[in-house]
Short mmCIF file of C-alpha atoms in Angstrom, two decimals:
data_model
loop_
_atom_site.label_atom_id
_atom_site.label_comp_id
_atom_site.label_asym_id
_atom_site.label_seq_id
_atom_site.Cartn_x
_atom_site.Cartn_y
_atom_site.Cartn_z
CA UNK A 303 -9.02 19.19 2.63
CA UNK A 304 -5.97 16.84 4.18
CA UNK A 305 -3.54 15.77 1.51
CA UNK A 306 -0.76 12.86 1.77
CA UNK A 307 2.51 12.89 -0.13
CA UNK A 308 3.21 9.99 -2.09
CA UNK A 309 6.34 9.24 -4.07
CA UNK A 310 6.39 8.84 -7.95
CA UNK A 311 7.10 4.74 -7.28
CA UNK A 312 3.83 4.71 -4.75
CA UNK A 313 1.78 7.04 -7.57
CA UNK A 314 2.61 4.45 -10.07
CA UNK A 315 1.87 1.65 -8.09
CA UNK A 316 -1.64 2.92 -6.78
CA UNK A 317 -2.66 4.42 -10.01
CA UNK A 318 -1.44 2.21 -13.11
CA UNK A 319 -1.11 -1.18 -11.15
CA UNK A 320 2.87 -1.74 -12.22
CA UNK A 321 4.28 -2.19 -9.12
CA UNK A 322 7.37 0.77 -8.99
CA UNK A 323 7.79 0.30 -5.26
CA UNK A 324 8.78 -1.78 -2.55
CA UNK A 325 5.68 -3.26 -0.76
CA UNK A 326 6.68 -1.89 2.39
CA UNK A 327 5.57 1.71 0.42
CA UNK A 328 2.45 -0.10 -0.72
CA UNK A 329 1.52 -0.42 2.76
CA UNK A 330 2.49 3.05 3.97
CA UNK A 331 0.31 4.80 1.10
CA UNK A 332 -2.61 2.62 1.60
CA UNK A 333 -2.38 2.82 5.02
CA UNK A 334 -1.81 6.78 4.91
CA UNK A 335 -4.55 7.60 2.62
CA UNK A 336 -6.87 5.43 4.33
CA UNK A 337 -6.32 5.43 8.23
CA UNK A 338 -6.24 2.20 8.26
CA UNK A 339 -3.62 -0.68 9.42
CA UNK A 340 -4.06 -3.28 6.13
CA UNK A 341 -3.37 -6.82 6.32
CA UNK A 342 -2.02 -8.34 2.90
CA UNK A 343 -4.92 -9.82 1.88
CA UNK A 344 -6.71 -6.41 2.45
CA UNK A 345 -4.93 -5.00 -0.20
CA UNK A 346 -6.53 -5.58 -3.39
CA UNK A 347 -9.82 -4.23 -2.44
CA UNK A 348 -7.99 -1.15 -0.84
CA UNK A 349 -6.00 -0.58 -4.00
CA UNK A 350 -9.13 -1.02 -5.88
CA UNK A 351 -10.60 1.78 -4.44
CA UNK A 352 -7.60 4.15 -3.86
CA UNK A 353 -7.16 4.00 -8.30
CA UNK A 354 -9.29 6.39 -9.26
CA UNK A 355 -8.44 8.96 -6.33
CA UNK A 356 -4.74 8.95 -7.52
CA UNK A 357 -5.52 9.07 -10.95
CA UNK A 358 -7.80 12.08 -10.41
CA UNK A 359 -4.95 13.57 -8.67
CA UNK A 360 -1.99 12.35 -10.69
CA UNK A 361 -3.67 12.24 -14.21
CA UNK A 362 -0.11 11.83 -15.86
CA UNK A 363 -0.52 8.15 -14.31
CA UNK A 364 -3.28 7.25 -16.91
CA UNK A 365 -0.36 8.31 -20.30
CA UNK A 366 2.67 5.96 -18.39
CA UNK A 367 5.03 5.18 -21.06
CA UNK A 368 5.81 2.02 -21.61
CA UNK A 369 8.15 0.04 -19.44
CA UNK A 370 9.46 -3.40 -22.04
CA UNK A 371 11.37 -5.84 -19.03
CA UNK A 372 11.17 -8.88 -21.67
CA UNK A 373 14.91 -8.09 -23.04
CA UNK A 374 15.77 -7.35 -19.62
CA UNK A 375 17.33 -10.15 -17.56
CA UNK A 376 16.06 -10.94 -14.62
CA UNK A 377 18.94 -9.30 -12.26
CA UNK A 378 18.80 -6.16 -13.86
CA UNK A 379 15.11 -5.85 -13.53
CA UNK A 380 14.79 -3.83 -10.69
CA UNK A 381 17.30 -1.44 -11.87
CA UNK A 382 15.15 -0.93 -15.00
CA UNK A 383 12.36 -0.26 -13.08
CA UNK A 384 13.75 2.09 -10.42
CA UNK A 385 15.22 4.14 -13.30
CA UNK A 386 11.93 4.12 -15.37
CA UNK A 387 10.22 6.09 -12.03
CA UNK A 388 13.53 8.27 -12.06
CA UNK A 389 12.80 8.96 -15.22
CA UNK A 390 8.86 9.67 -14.63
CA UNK A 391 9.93 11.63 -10.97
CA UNK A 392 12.45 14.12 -13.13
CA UNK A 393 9.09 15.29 -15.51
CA UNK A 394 6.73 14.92 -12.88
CA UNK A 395 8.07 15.56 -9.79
CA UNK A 396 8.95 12.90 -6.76
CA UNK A 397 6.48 13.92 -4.58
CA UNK A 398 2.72 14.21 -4.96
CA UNK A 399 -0.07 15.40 -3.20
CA UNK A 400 -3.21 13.10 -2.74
CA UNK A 401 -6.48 13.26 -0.78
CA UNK A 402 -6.71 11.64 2.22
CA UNK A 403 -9.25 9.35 1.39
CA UNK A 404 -9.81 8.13 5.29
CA UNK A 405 -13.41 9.69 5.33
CA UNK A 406 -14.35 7.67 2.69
CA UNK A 407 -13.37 4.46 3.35
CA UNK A 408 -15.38 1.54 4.81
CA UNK A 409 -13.03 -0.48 7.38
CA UNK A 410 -13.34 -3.76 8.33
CA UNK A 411 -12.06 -5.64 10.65
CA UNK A 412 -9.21 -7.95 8.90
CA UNK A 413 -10.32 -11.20 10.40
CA UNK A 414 -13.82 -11.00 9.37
CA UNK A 415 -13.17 -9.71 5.73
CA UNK A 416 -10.68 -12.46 5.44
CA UNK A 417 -13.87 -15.26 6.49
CA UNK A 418 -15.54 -13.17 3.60
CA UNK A 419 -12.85 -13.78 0.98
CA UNK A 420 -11.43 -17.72 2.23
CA UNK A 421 -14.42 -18.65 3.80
CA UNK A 422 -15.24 -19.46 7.20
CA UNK A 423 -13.36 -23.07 7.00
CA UNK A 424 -10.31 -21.95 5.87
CA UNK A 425 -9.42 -19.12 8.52
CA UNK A 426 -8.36 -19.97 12.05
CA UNK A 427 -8.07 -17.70 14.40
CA UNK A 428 -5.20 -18.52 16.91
CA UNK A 429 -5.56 -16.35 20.29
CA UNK A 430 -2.50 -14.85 21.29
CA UNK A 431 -2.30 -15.33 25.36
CA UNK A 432 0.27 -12.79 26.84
CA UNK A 433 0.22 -11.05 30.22
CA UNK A 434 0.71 -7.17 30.62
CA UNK A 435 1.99 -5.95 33.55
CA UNK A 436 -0.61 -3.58 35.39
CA UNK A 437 0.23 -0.60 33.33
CA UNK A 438 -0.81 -2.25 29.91
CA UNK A 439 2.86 -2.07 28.49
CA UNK A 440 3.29 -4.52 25.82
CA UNK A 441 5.67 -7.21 25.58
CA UNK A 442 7.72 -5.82 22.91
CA UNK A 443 8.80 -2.49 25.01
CA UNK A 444 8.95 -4.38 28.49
CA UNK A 445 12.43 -4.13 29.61
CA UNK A 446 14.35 -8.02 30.27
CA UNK A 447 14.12 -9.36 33.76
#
């Protein structure tokens, strides 16, 4: 069976639902574990499914202790947070092995799960019209004229 590595902040995130990582590591996990190449509003149901994997692999993730930011103002909040998972990482560890999960999971394509969620009136498609040069290299790596 594959594993990926997630950090402690991505374990946290996945399995409790505190987010204890940037979302750019939200993205990477979900997108390791699953294959896949998530748009934002994608997220919810991939996190939704990813839970109990982590959990199952992580089970310290269900006994989190609690993390009070209420006292905390709101400049030194991310601080608190970032040394809570230091905390967690020095008794747990900072890496963690999960399943990949990719053989499991149900794509779809992110346009047509986004008609399912909005509805069909409130998502507009917008074409994007660009010409490739004969070898098919994209815009973005073409060198300037």
């Amino acid at each position: 069976m594959t594993t990926k590595i997630l950090t402690t902040g991505q374990i946290i995130t996945l399995g409790d639902g505190r987010i204890a990582c940037s979302i750019g590591e939200v993205y990477e996990a979900l997108n390791g574990l699953l294959d896949d190449d998530l748009m934002t509003h994608q997220l919810p149901r991939a996190g939704r499914f990813a839970e109990p994997h982590v959990r199952e692999a992580c089970p310290w993730v269900a006994d989190l202790p609690p993390l009070d930011l209420d006292a905390v103002p709101d400049a030194a909040r991310e601080r608190a947070v970032l040394e809570w998972v230091e905390q967690l990482s020095a008794e747990h560890g900072h890496l963690h092995e999960v399943p990949d999960l990719s053989g499991q999971w149900v794509h779809f394509d992110a346009i047509d799960e986004a008609v399912a969620i909005f509805g069909p009136d409130r998502v507009v498609p917008v074409p994007l019209e660009c010409e490739l040069p004969d070898d098919g290299t994209p815009p973005e790596h073409r060198e300037a004229p």
